[in-house]
GROMACS .gro file of C-alpha atoms in nm:
model
  489
    1MET     CA    1  22.251  -2.615 -11.407
    2PRO     CA    2  22.473  -2.805 -11.118
    3CYS     CA    3  22.321  -2.854 -10.760
    4SER     CA    4  22.591  -2.669 -10.495
    5PRO     CA    5  22.519  -2.803 -10.176
    6GLY     CA    6  22.674  -2.512 -10.022
    7GLU     CA    7  22.493  -2.257 -10.238
    8ILE     CA    8  22.174  -2.369 -10.168
    9SER     CA    9  22.252  -2.410  -9.778
   10SER     CA   10  22.298  -1.986  -9.783
   11LEU     CA   11  21.948  -1.963  -9.868
   12PHE     CA   12  21.801  -1.879  -9.535
   13LEU     CA   13  21.499  -2.191  -9.582
   14PHE     CA   14  21.771  -2.454  -9.587
   15GLU     CA   15  21.996  -2.256  -9.340
   16LYS     CA   16  21.958  -2.501  -9.112
   17LEU     CA   17  21.979  -2.871  -9.265
   18SER     CA   18  22.215  -3.108  -9.243
   19ALA     CA   19  22.458  -3.209  -9.537
   20GLU     CA   20  22.292  -3.536  -9.588
   21GLN     CA   21  21.961  -3.329  -9.577
   22LEU     CA   22  22.157  -3.022  -9.863
   23GLY     CA   23  22.249  -3.377 -10.070
   24ARG     CA   24  21.910  -3.514 -10.096
   25LEU     CA   25  21.762  -3.144 -10.210
   26CYS     CA   26  22.030  -3.163 -10.448
   27GLY     CA   27  21.982  -3.515 -10.583
   28GLU     CA   28  21.636  -3.491 -10.646
   29GLY     CA   29  21.584  -3.116 -10.724
   30ARG     CA   30  21.786  -2.912 -10.951
   31VAL     CA   31  21.940  -2.578 -11.018
   32GLU     CA   32  21.741  -2.352 -11.332
   33ARG     CA   33  21.828  -2.054 -11.524
   34PHE     CA   34  21.521  -1.873 -11.680
   35GLU     CA   35  21.542  -1.577 -11.863
   36ALA     CA   36  21.327  -1.321 -11.839
   37GLY     CA   37  20.998  -1.378 -11.915
   38PRO     CA   38  20.734  -1.656 -11.713
   39VAL     CA   39  20.800  -1.892 -11.512
   40TYR     CA   40  20.455  -2.091 -11.477
   41ALA     CA   41  20.082  -1.953 -11.495
   42GLU     CA   42  19.826  -1.929 -11.226
   43GLY     CA   43  19.586  -2.229 -11.236
   44ASP     CA   44  19.802  -2.494 -11.430
   45PRO     CA   45  19.907  -2.762 -11.246
   46ALA     CA   46  20.142  -2.737 -10.959
   47THR     CA   47  20.443  -2.924 -11.068
   48CYS     CA   48  20.761  -2.754 -10.856
   49PHE     CA   49  20.867  -2.553 -10.600
   50TYR     CA   50  21.079  -2.243 -10.664
   51VAL     CA   51  21.361  -2.131 -10.423
   52MET     CA   52  21.502  -1.804 -10.612
   53ILE     CA   53  21.912  -1.785 -10.589
   54GLU     CA   54  21.940  -1.508 -10.793
   55GLY     CA   55  21.749  -1.237 -10.988
   56THR     CA   56  21.417  -1.059 -10.981
   57VAL     CA   57  21.089  -1.297 -10.905
   58VAL     CA   58  20.739  -1.100 -10.981
   59LEU     CA   59  20.361  -1.248 -10.887
   60SER     CA   60  20.060  -1.152 -11.025
   61ARG     CA   61  19.728  -1.281 -10.974
   62ARG     CA   62  19.466  -1.299 -11.267
   63VAL     CA   63  19.186  -1.016 -11.177
   64GLY     CA   64  18.913  -1.031 -11.497
   65GLY     CA   65  19.115  -0.955 -11.795
   66ASP     CA   66  19.442  -0.807 -11.637
   67ASP     CA   67  19.720  -0.898 -11.431
   68VAL     CA   68  19.795  -0.793 -11.110
   69GLU     CA   69  20.102  -0.755 -10.974
   70VAL     CA   70  20.106  -0.832 -10.636
   71ILE     CA   71  20.465  -0.917 -10.512
   72ARG     CA   72  20.823  -0.801 -10.710
   73SER     CA   73  21.151  -0.931 -10.498
   74SER     CA   74  21.530  -1.013 -10.553
   75GLN     CA   75  21.587  -1.146 -10.208
   76ARG     CA   76  21.761  -1.406 -10.175
   77GLY     CA   77  21.574  -1.691 -10.098
   78VAL     CA   78  21.208  -1.562 -10.187
   79TYR     CA   79  20.969  -1.884 -10.315
   80SER     CA   80  20.658  -2.022 -10.444
   81GLY     CA   81  20.505  -2.285 -10.643
   82ALA     CA   82  20.352  -2.595 -10.480
   83MET     CA   83  20.341  -2.458 -10.140
   84GLN     CA   84  20.019  -2.679 -10.092
   85ALA     CA   85  20.236  -3.017 -10.220
   86TYR     CA   86  20.216  -3.123  -9.850
   87LEU     CA   87  19.839  -3.184  -9.848
   88GLY     CA   88  19.786  -3.373 -10.152
   89ASP     CA   89  19.497  -3.408 -10.309
   90ARG     CA   90  19.215  -3.303 -10.012
   91VAL     CA   91  19.341  -2.955 -10.216
   92PRO     CA   92  19.378  -2.814 -10.596
   93GLN     CA   93  19.711  -2.872 -10.702
   94VAL     CA   94  19.717  -2.587 -10.856
   95TYR     CA   95  19.955  -2.245 -10.906
   96ASN     CA   96  19.707  -1.983 -10.743
   97ASN     CA   97  19.969  -1.750 -10.857
   98SER     CA   98  20.138  -1.659 -11.175
   99MET     CA   99  20.495  -1.620 -11.179
  100ARG     CA  100  20.785  -1.450 -11.426
  101VAL     CA  101  21.152  -1.308 -11.413
  102THR     CA  102  21.227  -0.984 -11.479
  103GLU     CA  103  21.600  -1.009 -11.541
  104PRO     CA  104  21.805  -1.372 -11.622
  105THR     CA  105  21.715  -1.542 -11.297
  106ARG     CA  106  21.827  -1.879 -11.080
  107PHE     CA  107  21.625  -2.069 -10.834
  108PHE     CA  108  21.632  -2.423 -10.706
  109VAL     CA  109  21.381  -2.656 -10.836
  110LEU     CA  110  21.215  -2.906 -10.657
  111PRO     CA  111  20.947  -3.175 -10.732
  112ALA     CA  112  20.621  -3.141 -10.583
  113GLN     CA  113  20.630  -3.457 -10.445
  114SER     CA  114  20.969  -3.397 -10.400
  115PHE     CA  115  20.890  -3.115 -10.162
  116SER     CA  116  20.597  -3.322  -9.991
  117ASP     CA  117  20.795  -3.648  -9.919
  118VAL     CA  118  21.112  -3.353  -9.735
  119MET     CA  119  20.804  -3.195  -9.539
  120ARG     CA  120  20.676  -3.519  -9.412
  121GLU     CA  121  20.998  -3.678  -9.287
  122TRP     CA  122  21.167  -3.449  -9.203
  123PHE     CA  123  20.956  -3.222  -9.042
  124PRO     CA  124  20.585  -3.418  -8.923
  125MET     CA  125  20.501  -3.185  -8.657
  126ALA     CA  126  20.486  -2.818  -8.868
  127ALA     CA  127  20.319  -3.038  -9.138
  128HIS     CA  128  20.030  -3.137  -8.890
  129LEU     CA  129  20.066  -2.833  -8.785
  130LEU     CA  130  20.053  -2.647  -9.058
  131GLU     CA  131  19.749  -2.905  -9.201
  132GLY     CA  132  19.581  -2.798  -8.897
  133LEU     CA  133  19.610  -2.471  -8.983
  134PHE     CA  134  19.500  -2.457  -9.294
  135PHE     CA  135  19.161  -2.672  -9.272
  136GLY     CA  136  19.109  -2.530  -8.971
  137THR     CA  137  19.109  -2.192  -9.087
  138LYS     CA  138  18.903  -2.290  -9.383
  139ASN     CA  139  18.677  -2.460  -9.126
  140THR     CA  140  18.666  -2.158  -8.924
  141GLN     CA  141  18.589  -1.926  -9.196
  142ARG     CA  142  18.321  -2.099  -9.307
  143ALA     CA  143  18.112  -2.148  -8.958
  144VAL     CA  144  18.165  -1.809  -8.861
  145GLY     CA  145  18.070  -1.695  -9.249
  146GLN     CA  146  17.758  -1.869  -9.245
  147ARG     CA  147  17.711  -1.729  -8.840
  148GLU     CA  148  17.737  -1.393  -8.985
  149ARG     CA  149  17.513  -1.439  -9.237
  150LEU     CA  150  17.234  -1.546  -8.973
  151LEU     CA  151  17.328  -1.188  -8.787
  152ALA     CA  152  17.326  -1.023  -9.096
  153LEU     CA  153  16.987  -1.199  -9.175
  154GLY     CA  154  16.837  -1.125  -8.761
  155SER     CA  155  16.958  -0.752  -8.825
  156LEU     CA  156  16.781  -0.739  -9.132
  157SER     CA  157  16.465  -0.903  -9.000
  158ALA     CA  158  16.386  -0.691  -8.709
  159GLY     CA  159  16.482  -0.418  -9.009
  160LEU     CA  160  16.230  -0.504  -9.202
  161THR     CA  161  15.953  -0.588  -8.911
  162HIS     CA  162  16.013  -0.234  -8.767
  163GLU     CA  163  15.925  -0.090  -9.092
  164LEU     CA  164  15.623  -0.288  -9.184
  165ASN     CA  165  15.452  -0.257  -8.851
  166ASN     CA  166  15.481   0.160  -8.853
  167PRO     CA  167  15.227   0.140  -9.179
  168ALA     CA  168  15.073  -0.167  -9.093
  169ALA     CA  169  15.000  -0.009  -8.748
  170ALA     CA  170  14.892   0.328  -8.919
  171ALA     CA  171  14.641   0.103  -9.162
  172VAL     CA  172  14.481  -0.066  -8.850
  173ARG     CA  173  14.409   0.236  -8.664
  174ALA     CA  174  14.261   0.460  -8.958
  175THR     CA  175  14.027   0.160  -9.019
  176ALA     CA  176  13.930   0.129  -8.706
  177THR     CA  177  13.877   0.538  -8.721
  178LEU     CA  178  13.757   0.474  -9.085
  179ARG     CA  179  13.432   0.260  -8.964
  180GLU     CA  180  13.387   0.522  -8.612
  181ARG     CA  181  13.332   0.849  -8.865
  182VAL     CA  182  13.156   0.621  -9.115
  183ALA     CA  183  12.868   0.537  -8.819
  184LYS     CA  184  12.865   0.906  -8.787
  185MET     CA  185  12.836   1.001  -9.179
  186ARG     CA  186  12.522   0.734  -9.138
  187HIS     CA  187  12.379   0.917  -8.829
  188LYS     CA  188  12.365   1.257  -9.035
  189LEU     CA  189  12.270   1.178  -9.310
  190ALA     CA  190  11.984   0.975  -9.136
  191VAL     CA  191  11.953   1.342  -8.933
  192ILE     CA  192  12.006   1.577  -9.271
  193ALA     CA  193  11.658   1.310  -9.453
  194GLN     CA  194  11.431   1.352  -9.081
  195GLY     CA  195  11.510   1.750  -9.166
  196ALA     CA  196  11.289   1.983  -9.349
  197TYR     CA  197  11.525   1.986  -9.646
  198SER     CA  198  11.360   1.989 -10.036
  199ARG     CA  199  11.491   1.776 -10.246
  200GLU     CA  200  11.727   2.025 -10.457
  201THR     CA  201  11.909   2.165 -10.143
  202ILE     CA  202  12.001   1.760 -10.083
  203ALA     CA  203  12.082   1.718 -10.436
  204GLU     CA  204  12.351   2.019 -10.372
  205LEU     CA  205  12.441   1.906 -10.083
  206ILE     CA  206  12.554   1.590 -10.256
  207GLU     CA  207  12.754   1.777 -10.549
  208ILE     CA  208  12.942   1.973 -10.276
  209GLN     CA  209  13.012   1.672 -10.115
  210GLU     CA  210  13.152   1.484 -10.477
  211ARG     CA  211  13.328   1.845 -10.533
  212THR     CA  212  13.470   1.828 -10.186
  213ALA     CA  213  13.629   1.463 -10.248
  214GLU     CA  214  13.782   1.606 -10.594
  215ARG     CA  215  13.962   1.883 -10.351
  216VAL     CA  216  14.089   1.641 -10.123
  217ALA     CA  217  14.260   1.407 -10.350
  218LYS     CA  218  14.399   1.724 -10.514
  219SER     CA  219  14.519   1.913 -10.271
  220THR     CA  220  14.850   2.018 -10.140
  221ALA     CA  221  15.122   1.999  -9.864
  222LEU     CA  222  15.145   2.394  -9.679
  223SER     CA  223  15.425   2.503  -9.529
  224PRO     CA  224  15.349   2.549  -9.154
  225LEU     CA  225  15.322   2.864  -9.119
  226GLU     CA  226  15.060   2.892  -9.447
  227ALA     CA  227  14.871   2.623  -9.262
  228SER     CA  228  14.844   2.761  -8.958
  229ASP     CA  229  14.719   3.106  -9.091
  230ARG     CA  230  14.428   2.927  -9.327
  231GLU     CA  231  14.356   2.778  -8.956
  232ASP     CA  232  14.303   3.097  -8.807
  233GLU     CA  233  14.118   3.199  -9.117
  234LEU     CA  234  13.841   2.926  -9.120
  235THR     CA  235  13.843   2.968  -8.762
  236ASP     CA  236  13.703   3.262  -8.736
  237TRP     CA  237  13.457   3.208  -9.034
  238LEU     CA  238  13.291   2.889  -8.909
  239ASP     CA  239  13.308   3.113  -8.531
  240ASP     CA  240  13.087   3.384  -8.768
  241HIS     CA  241  12.851   3.162  -8.886
  242GLY     CA  242  12.782   2.971  -8.586
  243ILE     CA  243  12.945   2.627  -8.665
  244PRO     CA  244  12.996   2.441  -8.292
  245GLU     CA  245  13.350   2.315  -8.229
  246GLY     CA  246  13.552   2.520  -8.537
  247TRP     CA  247  13.860   2.494  -8.417
  248ARG     CA  248  13.827   2.125  -8.429
  249ILE     CA  249  13.704   2.119  -8.774
  250ALA     CA  250  13.945   2.391  -8.966
  251PRO     CA  251  14.228   2.219  -8.881
  252THR     CA  252  14.066   1.864  -9.108
  253PHE     CA  253  13.968   2.095  -9.440
  254VAL     CA  254  14.307   2.281  -9.379
  255GLN     CA  255  14.447   1.894  -9.459
  256ALA     CA  256  14.200   1.893  -9.748
  257GLY     CA  257  14.311   2.176  -9.931
  258LEU     CA  258  13.936   2.382  -9.857
  259ASP     CA  259  13.960   2.805  -9.817
  260VAL     CA  260  13.715   3.043  -9.705
  261ASP     CA  261  13.590   3.087 -10.045
  262TRP     CA  262  13.494   2.670 -10.097
  263LEU     CA  263  13.296   2.729  -9.731
  264GLU     CA  264  13.231   3.037  -9.847
  265GLN     CA  265  13.015   2.823 -10.151
  266VAL     CA  266  12.898   2.588  -9.904
  267ALA     CA  267  12.693   2.875  -9.720
  268GLY     CA  268  12.492   2.998 -10.025
  269ALA     CA  269  12.357   2.653 -10.128
  270VAL     CA  270  12.163   2.595  -9.772
  271ASP     CA  271  11.975   2.777  -9.537
  272ALA     CA  272  12.123   2.933  -9.255
  273GLU     CA  273  12.020   2.678  -9.067
  274ILE     CA  274  12.115   2.339  -9.178
  275LEU     CA  275  12.494   2.507  -9.240
  276PRO     CA  276  12.621   2.375  -8.903
  277GLY     CA  277  12.456   2.013  -9.015
  278ALA     CA  278  12.625   2.037  -9.408
  279ILE     CA  279  12.964   2.147  -9.238
  280GLY     CA  280  12.915   1.811  -9.022
  281TRP     CA  281  12.802   1.603  -9.249
  282LEU     CA  282  13.101   1.735  -9.517
  283ASN     CA  283  13.367   1.749  -9.264
  284TYR     CA  284  13.305   1.352  -9.182
  285THR     CA  285  13.354   1.326  -9.607
  286VAL     CA  286  13.632   1.516  -9.571
  287GLU     CA  287  13.762   1.302  -9.277
  288THR     CA  288  13.720   0.991  -9.484
  289GLU     CA  289  13.888   1.048  -9.759
  290LEU     CA  290  14.175   1.159  -9.557
  291LEU     CA  291  14.199   0.844  -9.381
  292MET     CA  292  14.081   0.622  -9.666
  293ASP     CA  293  14.451   0.805  -9.862
  294GLU     CA  294  14.646   0.711  -9.527
  295ILE     CA  295  14.550   0.389  -9.564
  296ASP     CA  296  14.582   0.337  -9.933
  297ASP     CA  297  14.965   0.511  -9.854
  298SER     CA  298  15.018   0.239  -9.592
  299THR     CA  299  14.909  -0.038  -9.758
  300THR     CA  300  15.121   0.130 -10.090
  301ARG     CA  301  15.434   0.158  -9.785
  302ILE     CA  302  15.375  -0.191  -9.743
  303SER     CA  303  15.341  -0.296 -10.100
  304HIS     CA  304  15.683  -0.130 -10.141
  305LEU     CA  305  15.877  -0.286  -9.836
  306VAL     CA  306  15.747  -0.668  -9.952
  307ASP     CA  307  15.896  -0.521 -10.327
  308ALA     CA  308  16.231  -0.398 -10.212
  309ALA     CA  309  16.252  -0.786  -9.960
  310LYS     CA  310  16.154  -0.937 -10.265
  311GLN     CA  311  16.471  -0.782 -10.470
  312TYR     CA  312  16.666  -0.799 -10.179
  313SER     CA  313  16.683  -1.166 -10.181
  314GLN     CA  314  16.647  -1.224 -10.555
  315LEU     CA  315  16.336  -1.445 -10.498
  316ASP     CA  316  16.201  -1.604 -10.807
  317ARG     CA  317  16.463  -1.442 -11.045
  318ALA     CA  318  16.808  -1.628 -11.195
  319PRO     CA  319  17.140  -1.610 -11.005
  320TYR     CA  320  17.359  -1.504 -11.291
  321ARG     CA  321  17.116  -1.237 -11.527
  322VAL     CA  322  17.189  -0.880 -11.640
  323VAL     CA  323  17.081  -0.621 -11.358
  324ASP     CA  324  17.082  -0.275 -11.290
  325VAL     CA  325  17.277  -0.197 -10.985
  326HIS     CA  326  17.046   0.082 -10.896
  327GLU     CA  327  16.750  -0.155 -10.811
  328LEU     CA  328  16.969  -0.342 -10.639
  329LEU     CA  329  17.128   0.012 -10.422
  330ASP     CA  330  16.764   0.155 -10.405
  331SER     CA  331  16.611  -0.228 -10.233
  332THR     CA  332  16.979  -0.265  -9.977
  333LEU     CA  333  16.894   0.052  -9.881
  334LEU     CA  334  16.526   0.044  -9.811
  335MET     CA  335  16.630  -0.246  -9.636
  336LEU     CA  336  16.916  -0.197  -9.409
  337SER     CA  337  16.686   0.213  -9.375
  338GLY     CA  338  16.671   0.087  -8.981
  339LYS     CA  339  16.967   0.042  -8.889
  340ILE     CA  340  17.131   0.334  -9.080
  341GLY     CA  341  16.883   0.570  -8.895
  342ARG     CA  342  16.745   0.918  -8.895
  343ARG     CA  343  17.061   1.088  -8.766
  344ILE     CA  344  17.281   0.963  -9.116
  345GLU     CA  345  17.205   1.128  -9.420
  346VAL     CA  346  17.155   0.921  -9.743
  347VAL     CA  347  17.281   1.086 -10.087
  348LYS     CA  348  17.273   0.906 -10.340
  349ASP     CA  349  17.440   1.003 -10.679
  350TYR     CA  350  17.310   0.754 -10.922
  351ASP     CA  351  17.483   0.783 -11.321
  352ARG     CA  352  17.112   0.623 -11.430
  353THR     CA  353  17.258   0.662 -11.781
  354ALA     CA  354  17.510   0.380 -11.683
  355PRO     CA  355  17.459   0.038 -11.858
  356LYS     CA  356  17.308  -0.249 -11.648
  357VAL     CA  357  17.597  -0.525 -11.610
  358PRO     CA  358  17.589  -0.896 -11.591
  359ALA     CA  359  17.629  -1.067 -11.180
  360TYR     CA  360  17.513  -1.235 -10.980
  361PRO     CA  361  17.215  -0.973 -10.815
  362ALA     CA  362  17.169  -1.192 -10.445
  363GLU     CA  363  17.522  -1.177 -10.394
  364LEU     CA  364  17.594  -0.816 -10.493
  365ASN     CA  365  17.372  -0.717 -10.284
  366GLN     CA  366  17.550  -0.884  -9.967
  367VAL     CA  367  17.837  -0.692 -10.104
  368TRP     CA  368  17.639  -0.403 -10.072
  369THR     CA  369  17.508  -0.489  -9.745
  370ASN     CA  370  17.891  -0.521  -9.604
  371LEU     CA  371  17.998  -0.212  -9.691
  372VAL     CA  372  17.663  -0.011  -9.576
  373ASP     CA  373  17.711  -0.191  -9.175
  374ASN     CA  374  18.075  -0.076  -9.211
  375ALA     CA  375  18.005   0.273  -9.322
  376VAL     CA  376  17.718   0.341  -9.053
  377PHE     CA  377  17.964   0.155  -8.752
  378ALA     CA  378  18.230   0.414  -8.851
  379ILE     CA  379  17.991   0.689  -8.817
  380ASN     CA  380  17.783   0.631  -8.543
  381SER     CA  381  18.132   0.583  -8.382
  382THR     CA  382  18.193   0.982  -8.415
  383GLY     CA  383  17.867   1.036  -8.271
  384GLY     CA  384  17.595   0.873  -8.463
  385GLU     CA  385  17.603   1.193  -8.749
  386GLY     CA  386  17.711   1.197  -9.042
  387THR     CA  387  17.649   1.095  -9.486
  388LEU     CA  388  17.648   0.810  -9.648
  389THR     CA  389  17.679   0.894 -10.023
  390VAL     CA  390  17.632   0.624 -10.258
  391ARG     CA  391  17.768   0.708 -10.638
  392THR     CA  392  17.741   0.548 -10.926
  393ALA     CA  393  17.986   0.612 -11.240
  394ARG     CA  394  18.099   0.411 -11.555
  395ASP     CA  395  18.455   0.400 -11.554
  396GLY     CA  396  18.593   0.278 -11.912
  397GLU     CA  397  18.443  -0.106 -11.950
  398ARG     CA  398  18.345  -0.131 -11.577
  399LEU     CA  399  18.077   0.052 -11.329
  400LEU     CA  400  18.176   0.229 -11.069
  401VAL     CA  401  17.951   0.186 -10.750
  402GLU     CA  402  18.090   0.367 -10.439
  403PHE     CA  403  18.014   0.387 -10.090
  404ARG     CA  404  18.106   0.694  -9.872
  405ASP     CA  405  18.128   0.786  -9.511
  406THR     CA  406  18.164   1.066  -9.297
  407GLY     CA  407  18.398   0.823  -8.993
  408PRO     CA  408  18.647   0.828  -8.866
  409GLY     CA  409  18.841   0.719  -9.099
  410ILE     CA  410  19.098   0.357  -9.121
  411PRO     CA  411  19.445   0.400  -9.013
  412ALA     CA  412  19.703   0.376  -9.244
  413ASP     CA  413  19.876   0.094  -9.061
  414VAL     CA  414  19.627  -0.136  -9.087
  415ARG     CA  415  19.420  -0.030  -9.456
  416ASP     CA  416  19.645  -0.320  -9.638
  417ARG     CA  417  19.480  -0.568  -9.401
  418ILE     CA  418  19.118  -0.519  -9.372
  419PHE     CA  419  19.027  -0.755  -9.662
  420ASP     CA  420  19.170  -1.053  -9.495
  421PRO     CA  421  19.022  -1.277  -9.303
  422PHE     CA  422  18.937  -1.233  -8.916
  423PHE     CA  423  19.092  -0.916  -8.922
  424THR     CA  424  18.852  -0.619  -8.770
  425THR     CA  425  18.865  -0.313  -8.643
  426LYS     CA  426  18.571  -0.352  -8.434
  427PRO     CA  427  18.538  -0.429  -8.062
  428VAL     CA  428  18.520  -0.734  -7.952
  429GLY     CA  429  18.195  -0.934  -8.086
  430GLU     CA  430  18.062  -0.633  -8.263
  431GLY     CA  431  18.232  -0.757  -8.595
  432THR     CA  432  18.364  -1.072  -8.692
  433GLY     CA  433  18.616  -1.034  -8.948
  434LEU     CA  434  18.472  -1.163  -9.268
  435GLY     CA  435  18.241  -0.900  -9.405
  436LEU     CA  436  18.520  -0.774  -9.610
  437ASP     CA  437  18.676  -1.098  -9.681
  438ILE     CA  438  18.344  -1.200  -9.824
  439SER     CA  439  18.240  -0.884 -10.035
  440TRP     CA  440  18.600  -0.920 -10.201
  441ARG     CA  441  18.570  -1.277 -10.263
  442ILE     CA  442  18.160  -1.239 -10.423
  443VAL     CA  443  18.364  -0.913 -10.665
  444VAL     CA  444  18.717  -1.057 -10.756
  445ASN     CA  445  18.616  -1.405 -10.784
  446LYS     CA  446  18.274  -1.447 -10.912
  447HIS     CA  447  18.270  -1.101 -11.090
  448HIS     CA  448  18.581  -1.056 -11.159
  449GLY     CA  449  18.537  -0.744 -11.093
  450GLY     CA  450  18.797  -0.476 -10.808
  451ILE     CA  451  18.690  -0.384 -10.475
  452HIS     CA  452  18.926  -0.094 -10.327
  453VAL     CA  453  18.962   0.186 -10.020
  454GLU     CA  454  19.057   0.530  -9.986
  455SER     CA  455  19.085   0.706  -9.665
  456ALA     CA  456  19.102   0.993  -9.500
  457PRO     CA  457  18.955   1.123  -9.167
  458GLY     CA  458  18.560   1.207  -9.262
  459ASP     CA  459  18.599   1.056  -9.623
  460THR     CA  460  18.598   0.699  -9.674
  461ARG     CA  461  18.551   0.551  -9.979
  462PHE     CA  462  18.492   0.168 -10.063
  463GLN     CA  463  18.516   0.157 -10.453
  464VAL     CA  464  18.362  -0.174 -10.613
  465LEU     CA  465  18.464  -0.206 -11.003
  466LEU     CA  466  18.187  -0.417 -11.243
  467PRO     CA  467  18.319  -0.494 -11.632
  468LEU     CA  468  18.034  -0.385 -11.796
  469THR     CA  469  18.012  -0.780 -12.013
  470ALA     CA  470  18.028  -1.164 -11.898
  471PRO     CA  471  18.335  -1.375 -11.884
  472ASP     CA  472  18.407  -1.632 -12.063
  473PRO     CA  473  18.124  -1.947 -11.981
  474GLU     CA  474  18.385  -2.101 -11.813
  475GLU     CA  475  18.508  -1.838 -11.583
  476ALA     CA  476  18.118  -1.731 -11.520
  477GLY     CA  477  18.051  -1.893 -11.157
  478THR     CA  478  18.389  -1.938 -11.027
  479THR     CA  479  18.430  -2.024 -10.645
  480GLU     CA  480  18.774  -2.007 -10.623
  481GLU     CA  481  18.832  -2.007 -10.217
  482SER     CA  482  19.209  -1.860 -10.212
  483ALA     CA  483  19.238  -1.530  -9.989
  484PRO     CA  484  19.255  -1.186 -10.142
  485ALA     CA  485  19.644  -1.153 -10.008
  486GLU     CA  486  19.849  -1.331 -10.213
  487GLU     CA  487  20.111  -1.554  -9.970
  488PRO     CA  488  20.441  -1.427  -9.919
  489VAL     CA  489  20.726  -1.550 -10.087
   0.00000   0.00000   0.00000
């Protein structure tokens, strides 16, 4: 269709151009009319720059297997297409979105090379500024992203060190105490052996010792009230039978699950004069069993923490594989337990029947870390007490992973910007504004899933949707660098 300099000068992009410049645009460009339907597709070579003269345009992005509409406009002068042509070969020159029209629509169409030439000739300073902004933002984003990962790693390392220190210190204390108790037990055994004990009495004591060790292994926890009542009963029995320091021995026996009936069996097996020695010897037996249980619990805890760290970092794992999301969530929550603290209640509402998903597990752990970290920060901003609920459920052909916190919520006026690079609602120095941007890229670009937020005071929910089936081989592992928000037309 004929290009009229007067018509295109009425578009806000070109209203300040001279007649000579308008003539060049009409000479190198064209006016083209499109019927309702597609104009260009995302990922195709970006050959033209489009400015709408009249009609309605719709821009969409490919997310997984769906086209998600990002902009719809009927405003004259809106533009899209080869908007980065002036950057040349330094960036991939492809369309970052798909464009279609919903009614007969006319565009002024300028070839990408012509758009690049006029930008550099007519607006050299603006082109240099835009160049600097584009590459500067990317470099800054990369540097700050690396810094954020290092800070997160430091925080996790500190938390893991704290979590490991507790069971390790408990094991060291228990080992030292165990060594002392075993030494006293040897001394007590020597005293018994020197006494006037028959073989039958010693054999009976050894049998009682074995049965005592079995009871310790099978003991069940008592409520504080039940434990206190039983301690009083045992203390009275020990005092009545002339056992010294019964008040000190009774709590150990109660912790081991022993009661008055057991003491009566011991008293019936030995003479009254050797009963105090026998009780003391069996007390060392109980203490050594309890200490060994404590060492076992501590070392098991350390082993679980190491396993969680390995699961979290995905050491010795294939980068892309089918994973159980619940294992990833559990390892992340365990790694962040020190940061979460005791005042925040963590509720796991898992649908264990949900199938596994194809994913990059280490990168999903990074998403979970960012979302949990934000939830903890939100709860702490309101006093530090609240609930973090992690829920999973099947949603059609996708798996839903939801993080819900009872924090103050996200204000409506900034909710649409939270996934933008460098945007943060945290105070200066406490947030880089890249956590959610990185999470968006991992979920949407790399896993072809979706992530969005619903927020109200006391109820903020970040929902991650992951496809249950793997994308095409050529799509798996895509690391597109485009931002989550589409550029405005």
